[in-house]
Amino acid sequence: MHTYTESNTKGRDAIAHPPVALGVTYEGRDPELLERMLPHVDYIEVTLETIAEIRDEKVVLSDDVMSELTSLGKDLKIVVHGVSLSIGSHEGWAPTYFRLLDEFMERVDVAWHSEHLGYTKVDGQHLGIMLAMPKTEAALDMLCERVVQIRDRYRLPFLLENIVHVVPDSPGAYSDAAFLNALANRSGCGLILDVYNLECDAHNHGLDVEEFLAEIDFTHVREVHVARGVEHNGFLLDVHSQLTHRSTVDLARHAVDQAAGHAQVVVYEFMPEAVPGLGRDAIAAELRRLRAALGN
Ligand SMILES: [Fe+2]
């Protein structure tokens, strides 16, 4: 597996490490877990689709989860991380997502919001998976127009995240990093750098992580993600079911160093389905370990 090794981070200890905050995903309905995580984090990342439910045939936010989130102290920042906007669908994005976001923002102070740089539907058909964008001028123009609309609508920083490539890339005009740089430069969006996704792409498709990191413009990186999945039939999945691997934390630390003054938070992501297997105490211990490893 191609990973960012110790030799790649040579000299990092000589760099004064800026304090970076720590965040974690929380999808509600597990107050015991929340209580264990809160002492270790400064940010909670909320995915609206996972806290939504269907009521009277309408998708709405769960009142129970909303009351959990609105009762959190003011010191804790909340960021929204969507999964269903499908910003890259040629026929248009999913309007339901904006209804949820509007409702959420009316009730909760949000520091910023974000989505994944990809698409989940084609010609109105849901794919059941998220696919990465073709890195063409046409795709870039379409995305930039949409980002500008989102930024105008919410007047909050909006970030897009590098996702894993489930299938190999179609030929494009840009490298992965150059596409993200151009998107951020032209549209004014910020970036989430998911370093575990980079490791998946390296493992599955031979992405050169060092080259990517040498090319990405870290001044746009506001958030860094860490996670870990499992390998299935030789394919590394971004399933977010495990505690992080050391190589991922090394990469996150490198990213935080490079994005000093820009990256504000490292978020550890895991799915609620992983909690019984991992255990709440192990998740709290992971957050402690990450905080120490990231130097804050
Ligand atoms: Fe992520």
Short mmCIF file of C-alpha atoms and ligand atoms in Angstrom, two decimals:
data_model
loop_
_atom_site.label_atom_id
_atom_site.label_comp_id
_atom_site.label_asym_id
_atom_site.label_seq_id
_atom_site.Cartn_x
_atom_site.Cartn_y
_atom_site.Cartn_z
CA MET A 1 0.00 0.00 0.00
CA HIS A 2 1.30 3.43 -0.90
CA THR A 3 1.42 5.51 2.26
CA TYR A 4 3.00 8.73 3.38
CA THR A 5 5.96 7.34 5.26
CA GLU A 6 8.10 8.72 8.04
CA SER A 7 10.77 9.75 5.54
CA ASN A 8 8.23 11.95 3.78
CA THR A 9 7.59 13.85 6.98
CA LYS A 10 11.28 14.38 7.68
CA GLY A 11 11.88 17.71 9.32
CA ARG A 12 8.27 18.15 10.39
CA ASP A 13 9.21 18.34 14.07
CA ALA A 14 11.30 21.40 13.32
CA ILE A 15 8.17 23.23 12.16
CA ALA A 16 6.33 25.18 14.85
CA HIS A 17 3.02 23.38 15.01
CA PRO A 18 0.02 25.71 14.92
CA PRO A 19 -2.86 24.73 17.15
CA VAL A 20 -5.50 22.98 15.11
CA ALA A 21 -8.89 22.10 16.51
CA LEU A 22 -10.28 18.58 16.62
CA GLY A 23 -13.73 17.60 15.42
CA VAL A 24 -15.78 14.45 15.17
CA THR A 25 -18.86 13.24 13.37
CA TYR A 26 -22.00 12.87 15.43
CA GLU A 27 -25.31 11.78 14.03
CA GLY A 28 -27.39 12.02 17.19
CA ARG A 29 -29.34 9.44 19.16
CA ASP A 30 -26.34 8.30 21.24
CA PRO A 31 -25.98 10.70 24.19
CA GLU A 32 -23.57 8.31 25.94
CA LEU A 33 -21.20 8.52 23.02
CA LEU A 34 -21.59 12.29 22.82
CA GLU A 35 -20.79 12.66 26.50
CA ARG A 36 -17.58 10.66 26.09
CA MET A 37 -16.48 12.59 23.00
CA LEU A 38 -17.27 16.14 24.08
CA PRO A 39 -14.26 16.65 26.41
CA HIS A 40 -11.91 15.99 23.48
CA VAL A 41 -13.39 17.98 20.62
CA ASP A 42 -14.03 21.56 19.57
CA TYR A 43 -16.18 20.83 16.52
CA ILE A 44 -19.07 18.52 15.73
CA GLU A 45 -19.62 17.59 12.11
CA VAL A 46 -23.26 16.94 11.29
CA THR A 47 -24.53 15.18 8.18
CA LEU A 48 -28.08 16.38 7.70
CA GLU A 49 -29.24 13.37 5.72
CA THR A 50 -28.43 11.11 8.65
CA ILE A 51 -30.41 13.22 11.11
CA ALA A 52 -33.40 13.50 8.78
CA GLU A 53 -36.54 11.41 8.84
CA ILE A 54 -39.68 11.14 6.79
CA ARG A 55 -42.75 12.74 8.34
CA ASP A 56 -46.01 13.20 6.46
CA GLU A 57 -44.18 12.09 3.31
CA LYS A 58 -41.69 14.93 3.71
CA VAL A 59 -37.98 14.73 4.58
CA VAL A 60 -37.47 16.76 7.76
CA LEU A 61 -34.85 17.02 10.48
CA SER A 62 -35.37 14.83 13.52
CA ASP A 63 -36.69 16.89 16.44
CA ASP A 64 -34.89 14.62 18.92
CA VAL A 65 -31.50 15.10 17.29
CA MET A 66 -32.10 18.82 16.82
CA SER A 67 -32.81 19.26 20.52
CA GLU A 68 -29.57 17.38 21.29
CA LEU A 69 -27.63 19.69 18.99
CA THR A 70 -29.26 22.92 20.10
CA SER A 71 -28.47 22.13 23.73
CA LEU A 72 -24.73 21.85 23.11
CA GLY A 73 -22.67 24.61 24.70
CA LYS A 74 -21.73 27.69 22.72
CA ASP A 75 -18.03 26.75 22.89
CA LEU A 76 -18.63 23.86 20.56
CA LYS A 77 -18.69 24.73 16.87
CA ILE A 78 -20.98 22.93 14.45
CA VAL A 79 -20.15 22.32 10.80
CA VAL A 80 -22.49 20.73 8.28
CA HIS A 81 -21.18 18.06 5.92
CA GLY A 82 -23.67 17.00 3.25
CA VAL A 83 -23.75 13.80 1.23
CA SER A 84 -26.75 14.13 -1.08
CA LEU A 85 -26.41 17.48 -2.85
CA SER A 86 -24.83 15.80 -5.87
CA ILE A 87 -23.18 19.04 -6.93
CA GLY A 88 -21.61 17.33 -9.91
CA SER A 89 -24.75 15.94 -11.59
CA HIS A 90 -25.01 17.48 -15.06
CA GLU A 91 -28.79 17.77 -14.87
CA GLY A 92 -28.74 19.69 -11.59
CA TRP A 93 -28.35 19.14 -7.90
CA ALA A 94 -30.78 17.73 -5.33
CA PRO A 95 -33.10 20.52 -4.08
CA THR A 96 -34.17 18.50 -1.00
CA TYR A 97 -30.71 19.04 0.40
CA PHE A 98 -31.17 22.81 0.43
CA ARG A 99 -34.49 22.50 2.22
CA LEU A 100 -32.76 20.53 5.00
CA LEU A 101 -29.88 22.98 5.11
CA ASP A 102 -32.24 25.97 5.30
CA GLU A 103 -34.13 24.36 8.15
CA PHE A 104 -30.93 23.44 10.00
CA MET A 105 -29.39 26.88 9.66
CA GLU A 106 -32.54 28.52 10.97
CA ARG A 107 -32.15 26.56 14.20
CA VAL A 108 -28.40 26.15 14.71
CA ASP A 109 -25.37 28.44 14.33
CA VAL A 110 -23.15 26.86 11.71
CA ALA A 111 -19.47 27.79 11.35
CA TRP A 112 -19.37 26.66 7.69
CA HIS A 113 -20.77 23.93 5.50
CA SER A 114 -19.40 21.48 3.00
CA GLU A 115 -20.13 18.75 0.49
CA HIS A 116 -18.32 16.11 -1.48
CA LEU A 117 -16.87 16.86 -4.88
CA GLY A 118 -18.77 14.28 -6.87
CA TYR A 119 -22.20 13.12 -7.96
CA THR A 120 -24.67 10.52 -6.77
CA LYS A 121 -27.21 10.62 -9.59
CA VAL A 122 -27.25 10.65 -13.37
CA ASP A 123 -30.33 11.70 -15.35
CA GLY A 124 -32.35 11.55 -12.14
CA GLN A 125 -31.31 7.98 -11.37
CA HIS A 126 -29.63 7.44 -8.00
CA LEU A 127 -26.39 5.53 -8.38
CA GLY A 128 -26.25 4.27 -4.80
CA ILE A 129 -22.64 5.42 -4.73
CA MET A 130 -20.72 8.66 -5.13
CA LEU A 131 -18.52 9.08 -8.18
CA ALA A 132 -15.66 11.52 -8.70
CA MET A 133 -15.90 14.33 -11.24
CA PRO A 134 -14.33 14.19 -14.68
CA LYS A 135 -11.60 16.81 -14.50
CA THR A 136 -12.57 18.77 -17.58
CA GLU A 137 -13.10 22.48 -18.29
CA ALA A 138 -16.83 21.87 -18.77
CA ALA A 139 -17.14 20.21 -15.35
CA LEU A 140 -15.11 22.98 -13.76
CA ASP A 141 -17.29 25.71 -15.28
CA MET A 142 -20.45 23.97 -14.09
CA LEU A 143 -19.11 23.44 -10.56
CA CYS A 144 -17.86 27.02 -10.22
CA GLU A 145 -21.25 28.40 -11.21
CA ARG A 146 -22.94 26.20 -8.61
CA VAL A 147 -20.47 27.05 -5.85
CA VAL A 148 -21.04 30.75 -6.46
CA GLN A 149 -24.81 30.21 -6.13
CA ILE A 150 -24.34 28.32 -2.87
CA ARG A 151 -22.02 30.97 -1.45
CA ASP A 152 -24.49 33.71 -2.40
CA ARG A 153 -27.37 31.81 -0.85
CA TYR A 154 -25.82 31.07 2.55
CA ARG A 155 -23.12 33.73 2.96
CA LEU A 156 -20.97 31.22 4.82
CA PRO A 157 -17.73 29.52 3.80
CA PHE A 158 -18.51 26.49 1.64
CA LEU A 159 -15.99 23.67 1.25
CA LEU A 160 -15.69 20.75 -1.14
CA GLU A 161 -13.94 17.50 -0.31
CA ASN A 162 -11.77 15.20 -2.41
CA ILE A 163 -13.62 11.87 -2.60
CA VAL A 164 -12.31 8.41 -3.40
CA HIS A 165 -12.31 7.21 -6.98
CA VAL A 166 -14.46 4.10 -7.10
CA VAL A 167 -13.62 3.62 -10.77
CA PRO A 168 -10.51 4.82 -12.58
CA ASP A 169 -10.57 8.39 -13.88
CA SER A 170 -11.72 9.26 -17.35
CA PRO A 171 -9.15 11.36 -19.22
CA GLY A 172 -9.23 15.00 -18.08
CA ALA A 173 -7.37 18.26 -18.46
CA TYR A 174 -6.21 18.40 -14.83
CA SER A 175 -4.55 16.31 -12.16
CA ASP A 176 -6.62 15.73 -9.01
CA ALA A 177 -4.81 18.47 -7.09
CA ALA A 178 -4.81 20.95 -9.99
CA PHE A 179 -8.56 20.48 -10.41
CA LEU A 180 -9.18 21.23 -6.73
CA ASN A 181 -6.86 24.26 -6.91
CA ALA A 182 -8.62 25.65 -9.98
CA LEU A 183 -12.04 25.07 -8.42
CA ALA A 184 -11.10 26.87 -5.21
CA ASN A 185 -9.37 29.73 -7.04
CA ARG A 186 -12.20 30.36 -9.46
CA SER A 187 -15.23 29.76 -7.26
CA GLY A 188 -14.05 30.91 -3.84
CA CYS A 189 -14.87 27.59 -2.16
CA GLY A 190 -12.56 26.18 0.48
CA LEU A 191 -11.29 22.61 0.50
CA ILE A 192 -11.58 19.63 2.78
CA LEU A 193 -8.57 17.42 2.36
CA ASP A 194 -9.52 13.87 3.28
CA VAL A 195 -6.15 12.21 3.68
CA TYR A 196 -7.63 8.73 4.10
CA ASN A 197 -9.32 9.15 0.72
CA LEU A 198 -5.89 9.90 -0.73
CA GLU A 199 -4.60 6.66 0.76
CA CYS A 200 -7.53 4.77 -0.79
CA ASP A 201 -6.81 6.31 -4.20
CA ALA A 202 -3.12 5.43 -3.83
CA HIS A 203 -3.95 1.84 -2.92
CA ASN A 204 -6.69 1.33 -5.50
CA HIS A 205 -5.51 3.39 -8.45
CA GLY A 206 -1.86 4.25 -7.81
CA LEU A 207 -2.36 7.93 -6.96
CA ASP A 208 1.01 9.47 -6.15
CA VAL A 209 0.21 11.04 -2.77
CA GLU A 210 3.49 12.92 -2.57
CA GLU A 211 2.89 14.47 -5.95
CA PHE A 212 -0.67 15.37 -4.95
CA LEU A 213 0.55 17.03 -1.76
CA ALA A 214 3.28 18.90 -3.59
CA GLU A 215 0.69 20.31 -6.00
CA ILE A 216 -2.32 21.08 -3.80
CA ASP A 217 -2.65 24.70 -2.75
CA PHE A 218 -2.86 24.39 1.02
CA THR A 219 -4.05 27.98 1.43
CA HIS A 220 -7.53 26.72 0.47
CA VAL A 221 -7.57 23.83 2.95
CA ARG A 222 -9.79 24.71 5.90
CA GLU A 223 -10.53 21.20 7.12
CA VAL A 224 -8.68 17.87 7.12
CA HIS A 225 -10.44 14.50 7.44
CA VAL A 226 -9.12 11.29 8.92
CA ALA A 227 -10.87 7.92 8.92
CA ARG A 228 -10.19 4.29 8.16
CA GLY A 229 -12.09 1.57 6.37
CA VAL A 230 -11.40 -1.98 5.37
CA GLU A 231 -9.90 -3.76 2.41
CA HIS A 232 -12.32 -5.89 0.41
CA ASN A 233 -11.08 -8.08 -2.44
CA GLY A 234 -7.94 -5.96 -2.56
CA PHE A 235 -9.92 -2.71 -2.77
CA LEU A 236 -9.56 -0.22 0.07
CA LEU A 237 -13.00 1.13 0.97
CA ASP A 238 -13.76 4.52 2.53
CA VAL A 239 -16.30 2.86 4.79
CA HIS A 240 -15.32 4.74 8.01
CA SER A 241 -15.57 1.77 10.29
CA GLN A 242 -12.19 1.72 12.08
CA LEU A 243 -9.84 3.69 14.27
CA THR A 244 -7.27 5.59 12.23
CA HIS A 245 -4.02 4.09 11.00
CA ARG A 246 -0.75 5.79 11.89
CA SER A 247 -0.01 6.55 8.24
CA THR A 248 -3.27 8.53 8.02
CA VAL A 249 -2.47 10.56 11.12
CA ASP A 250 1.03 11.27 9.72
CA LEU A 251 -0.56 12.56 6.55
CA ALA A 252 -3.00 14.70 8.52
CA ARG A 253 -0.17 16.17 10.50
CA HIS A 254 1.72 16.98 7.33
CA ALA A 255 -1.39 18.62 5.88
CA VAL A 256 -1.92 20.67 9.01
CA ASP A 257 1.70 21.82 8.91
CA GLN A 258 1.44 22.79 5.27
CA ALA A 259 -1.91 24.50 5.75
CA ALA A 260 -0.81 26.39 8.86
CA GLY A 261 -2.98 29.43 9.35
CA HIS A 262 -5.63 28.04 6.99
CA ALA A 263 -6.65 24.58 8.24
CA GLN A 264 -8.81 25.07 11.29
CA VAL A 265 -9.88 21.58 12.22
CA VAL A 266 -9.09 17.91 11.75
CA VAL A 267 -12.25 15.80 11.80
CA TYR A 268 -12.29 12.11 12.69
CA GLU A 269 -15.11 10.44 10.81
CA PHE A 270 -16.83 7.17 11.64
CA MET A 271 -20.27 5.77 10.95
CA PRO A 272 -22.74 5.18 13.79
CA GLU A 273 -22.91 1.54 12.63
CA ALA A 274 -19.25 1.21 13.66
CA VAL A 275 -19.85 2.25 17.27
CA PRO A 276 -20.85 -1.16 18.70
CA GLY A 277 -17.76 -2.77 17.17
CA LEU A 278 -15.33 -0.03 18.14
CA GLY A 279 -16.80 0.81 21.54
CA ARG A 280 -17.47 4.28 22.90
CA ASP A 281 -14.39 4.24 25.13
CA ALA A 282 -12.14 3.35 22.21
CA ILE A 283 -13.58 6.26 20.20
CA ALA A 284 -12.91 8.66 23.09
CA ALA A 285 -9.38 7.25 23.38
CA GLU A 286 -8.90 7.73 19.65
CA LEU A 287 -9.84 11.40 19.97
CA ARG A 288 -7.36 11.82 22.81
CA ARG A 289 -4.67 10.14 20.72
CA LEU A 290 -5.44 12.35 17.72
CA ARG A 291 -5.32 15.49 19.81
CA ALA A 292 -1.90 14.53 21.12
CA ALA A 293 -0.63 13.51 17.68
CA LEU A 294 -1.80 16.74 16.12
CA GLY A 295 -0.06 18.77 18.79
CA ASN A 296 -2.93 20.42 20.59
FE FE B 1 -14.19 12.83 4.56
#
